[in-house]
Tab-separated table of C-alpha atoms in Angstrom:
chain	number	residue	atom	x	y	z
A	66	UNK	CA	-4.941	-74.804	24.535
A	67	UNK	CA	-1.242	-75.011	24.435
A	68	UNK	CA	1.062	-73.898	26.713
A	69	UNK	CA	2.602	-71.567	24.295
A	70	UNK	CA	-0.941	-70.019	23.457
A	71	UNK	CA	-1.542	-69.902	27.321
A	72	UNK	CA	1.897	-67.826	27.634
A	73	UNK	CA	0.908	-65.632	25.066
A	74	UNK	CA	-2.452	-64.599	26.191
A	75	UNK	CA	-0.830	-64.214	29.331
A	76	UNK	CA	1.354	-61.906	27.907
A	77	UNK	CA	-1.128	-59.935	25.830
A	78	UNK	CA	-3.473	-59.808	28.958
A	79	UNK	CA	-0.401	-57.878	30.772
A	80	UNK	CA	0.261	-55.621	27.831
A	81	UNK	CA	-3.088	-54.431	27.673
A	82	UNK	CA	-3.156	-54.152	31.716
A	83	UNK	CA	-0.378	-52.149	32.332
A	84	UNK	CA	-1.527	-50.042	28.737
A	85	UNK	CA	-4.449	-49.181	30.905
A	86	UNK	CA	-2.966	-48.324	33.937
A	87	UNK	CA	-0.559	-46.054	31.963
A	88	UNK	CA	-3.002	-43.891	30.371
A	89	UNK	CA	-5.066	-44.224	33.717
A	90	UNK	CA	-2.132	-42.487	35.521
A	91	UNK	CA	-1.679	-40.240	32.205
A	92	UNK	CA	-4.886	-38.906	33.081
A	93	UNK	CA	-4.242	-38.352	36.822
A	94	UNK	CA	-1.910	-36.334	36.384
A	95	UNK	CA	-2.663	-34.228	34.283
A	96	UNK	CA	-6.107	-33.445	36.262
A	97	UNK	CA	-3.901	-33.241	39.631
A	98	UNK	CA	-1.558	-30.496	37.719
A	99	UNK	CA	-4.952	-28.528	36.634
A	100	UNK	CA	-5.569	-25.976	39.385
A	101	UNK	CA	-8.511	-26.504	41.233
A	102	UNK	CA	-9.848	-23.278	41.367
A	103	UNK	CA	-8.853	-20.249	38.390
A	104	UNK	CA	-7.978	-17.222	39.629
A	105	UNK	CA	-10.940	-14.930	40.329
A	106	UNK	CA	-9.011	-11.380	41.678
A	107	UNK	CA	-10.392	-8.336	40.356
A	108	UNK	CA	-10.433	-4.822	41.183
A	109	UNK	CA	-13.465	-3.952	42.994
A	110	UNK	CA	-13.732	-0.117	43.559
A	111	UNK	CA	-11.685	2.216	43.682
A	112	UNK	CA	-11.785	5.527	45.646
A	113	UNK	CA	-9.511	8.319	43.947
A	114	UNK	CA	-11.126	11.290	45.420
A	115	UNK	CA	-10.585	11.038	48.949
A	116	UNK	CA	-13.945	12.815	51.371
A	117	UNK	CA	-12.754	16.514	52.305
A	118	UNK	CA	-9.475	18.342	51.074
A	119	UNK	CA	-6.058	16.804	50.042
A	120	UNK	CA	-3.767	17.694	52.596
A	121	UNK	CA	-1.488	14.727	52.132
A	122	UNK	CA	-2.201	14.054	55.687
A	123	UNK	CA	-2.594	10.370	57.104
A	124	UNK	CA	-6.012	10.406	57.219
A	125	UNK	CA	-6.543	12.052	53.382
A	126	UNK	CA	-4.058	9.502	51.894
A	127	UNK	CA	-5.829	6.431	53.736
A	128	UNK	CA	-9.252	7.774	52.131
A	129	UNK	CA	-7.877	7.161	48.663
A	130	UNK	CA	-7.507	3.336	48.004
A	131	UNK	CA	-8.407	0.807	45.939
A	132	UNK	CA	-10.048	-2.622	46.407
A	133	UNK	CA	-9.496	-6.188	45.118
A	134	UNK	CA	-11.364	-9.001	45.120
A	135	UNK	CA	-11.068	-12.863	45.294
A	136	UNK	CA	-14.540	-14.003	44.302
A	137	UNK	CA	-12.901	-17.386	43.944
A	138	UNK	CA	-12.897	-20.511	47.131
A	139	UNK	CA	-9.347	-20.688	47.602
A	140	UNK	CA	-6.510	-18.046	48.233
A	141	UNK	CA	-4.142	-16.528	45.844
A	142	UNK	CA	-1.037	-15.232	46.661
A	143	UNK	CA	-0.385	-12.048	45.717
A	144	UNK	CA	3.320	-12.068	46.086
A	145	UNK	CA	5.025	-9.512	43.358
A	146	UNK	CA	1.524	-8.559	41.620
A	147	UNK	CA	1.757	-4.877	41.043
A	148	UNK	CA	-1.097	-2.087	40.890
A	149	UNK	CA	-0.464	0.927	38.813
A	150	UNK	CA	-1.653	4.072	37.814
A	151	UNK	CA	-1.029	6.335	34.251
A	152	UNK	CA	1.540	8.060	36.250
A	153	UNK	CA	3.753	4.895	36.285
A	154	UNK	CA	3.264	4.907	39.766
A	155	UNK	CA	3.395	1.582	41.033
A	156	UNK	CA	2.695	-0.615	44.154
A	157	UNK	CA	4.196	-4.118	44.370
A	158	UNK	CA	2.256	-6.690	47.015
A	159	UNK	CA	4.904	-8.603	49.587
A	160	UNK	CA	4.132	-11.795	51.324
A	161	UNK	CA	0.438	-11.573	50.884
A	162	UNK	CA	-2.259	-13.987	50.121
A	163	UNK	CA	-5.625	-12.790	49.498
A	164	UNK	CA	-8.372	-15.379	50.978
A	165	UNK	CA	-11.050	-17.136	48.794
A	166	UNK	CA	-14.378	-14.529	48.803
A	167	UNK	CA	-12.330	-11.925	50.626
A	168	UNK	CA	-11.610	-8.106	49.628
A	169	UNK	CA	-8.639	-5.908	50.638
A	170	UNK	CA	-8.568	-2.636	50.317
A	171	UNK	CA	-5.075	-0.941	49.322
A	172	UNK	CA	-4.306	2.594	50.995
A	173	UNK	CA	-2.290	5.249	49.472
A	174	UNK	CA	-1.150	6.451	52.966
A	175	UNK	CA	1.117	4.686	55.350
A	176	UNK	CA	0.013	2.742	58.059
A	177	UNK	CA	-0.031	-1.010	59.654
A	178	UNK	CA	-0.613	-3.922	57.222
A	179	UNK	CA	-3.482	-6.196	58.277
A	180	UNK	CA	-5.109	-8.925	56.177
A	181	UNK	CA	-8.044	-6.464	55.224
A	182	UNK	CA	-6.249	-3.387	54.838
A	183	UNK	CA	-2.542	-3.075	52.906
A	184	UNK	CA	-0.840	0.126	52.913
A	185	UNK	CA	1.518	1.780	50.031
A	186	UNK	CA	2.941	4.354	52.618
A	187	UNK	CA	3.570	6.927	50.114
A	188	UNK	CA	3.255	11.118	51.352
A	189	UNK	CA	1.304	12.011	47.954
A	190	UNK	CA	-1.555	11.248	46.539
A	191	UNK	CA	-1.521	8.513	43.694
A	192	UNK	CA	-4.747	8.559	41.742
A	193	UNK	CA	-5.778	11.533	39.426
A	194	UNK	CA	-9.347	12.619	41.019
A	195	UNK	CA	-10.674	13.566	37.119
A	196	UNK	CA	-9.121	10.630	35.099
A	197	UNK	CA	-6.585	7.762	35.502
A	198	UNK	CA	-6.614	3.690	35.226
A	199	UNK	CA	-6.077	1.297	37.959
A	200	UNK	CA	-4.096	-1.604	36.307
A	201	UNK	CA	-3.991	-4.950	38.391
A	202	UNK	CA	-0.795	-7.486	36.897
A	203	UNK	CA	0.549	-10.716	38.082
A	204	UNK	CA	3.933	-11.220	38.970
A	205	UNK	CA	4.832	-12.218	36.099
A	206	UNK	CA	3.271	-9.288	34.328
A	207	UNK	CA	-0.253	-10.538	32.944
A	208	UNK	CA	-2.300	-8.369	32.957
A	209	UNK	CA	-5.599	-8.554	35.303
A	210	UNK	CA	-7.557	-6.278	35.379
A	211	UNK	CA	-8.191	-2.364	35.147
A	212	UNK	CA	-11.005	0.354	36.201
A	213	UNK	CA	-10.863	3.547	34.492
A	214	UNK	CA	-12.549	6.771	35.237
A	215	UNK	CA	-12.632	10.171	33.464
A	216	UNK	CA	-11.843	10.589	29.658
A	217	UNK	CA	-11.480	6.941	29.888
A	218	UNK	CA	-15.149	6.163	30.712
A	219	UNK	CA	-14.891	4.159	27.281
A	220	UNK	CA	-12.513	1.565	28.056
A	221	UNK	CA	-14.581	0.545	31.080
A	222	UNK	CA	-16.655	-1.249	28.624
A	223	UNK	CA	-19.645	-0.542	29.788
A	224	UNK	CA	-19.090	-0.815	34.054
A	225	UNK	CA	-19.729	2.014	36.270
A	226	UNK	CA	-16.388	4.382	37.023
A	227	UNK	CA	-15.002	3.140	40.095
A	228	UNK	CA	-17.281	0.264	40.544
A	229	UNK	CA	-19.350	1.907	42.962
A	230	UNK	CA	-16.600	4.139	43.698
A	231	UNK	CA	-19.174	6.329	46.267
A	232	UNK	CA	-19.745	9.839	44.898
């Protein structure tokens, strides 16, 4: 073998090499920018008709909520997402991260944010008792999910109003 051939197998060898090792890292990172786990939040249940009479009092507002779900392993943050209602009425979540396989359960009522329990603090009810959608966005406006009950038992397709909503 000559020394030129020698040289340039050498150099074909080293092509091919660092050909590899390019699409090798190609592939790396574009499996390390994947996410690991999709997004699994949903709404739950929902509770529009709070137990006893509407009195706008603490307690009555606290009994109307609605709940969303992670069914997914890791956390999402919920940081601008926004839960709605026909009305317009809307709810934006603030420096909150719901835990993989956790559930919290958003009050219309006012009281103390905890990890299982977020609060709107609003003095009036939010959710039509006979009809209205719970709509579930991301921060940047995708839509979710949504539960409807009432005259909008159709666009449930096919789920139970208010997901086991407790009537």
């Amino acid at each position: 073998m000559s020394v030129s051939t020698s040289v340039t197998a050498r150099r074909v060898a080293a092509a091919v090499i660092a050909a590899g090792a390019l699409v090798g890292s190609a592939s790396v990172s574009a499996s390390a920018a994947a996410p690991r786990d999709r997004s699994h939040v949903a709404i739950s249940r929902v509770q529009s008709d709070a137990p006893g009479f509407d009195d706008r009092s603490a307690r009555s507002l606290n009994a109307e909520w609605v709940e969303i779900t992670n069914s997914g392993r890791h956390g999402v943050n919920l940081n601008g997402w926004t839960l709605k209602d026909e009305d317009g009425n809307r709810y934006t979540f603030r420096h909150y991260t719901l835990a993989g396989r956790s559930t919290v359960r958003v009050h219309t009522g006012y009281g103390r944010d905890t990890n299982r329990d977020l609060f709107q603090d609003r003095r009036n009810e939010v959710w039509d008792n006979r009809s209205d959608t719970a709509t579930l966005r991301s921060d940047r406006g995708r839509f979710v999910d949504s539960v409807s009950w009432g005259r909008h038992h159709d666009r449930n397709h096919g789920r139970d109003d208010h997901r086991g909503h407790g009537h």
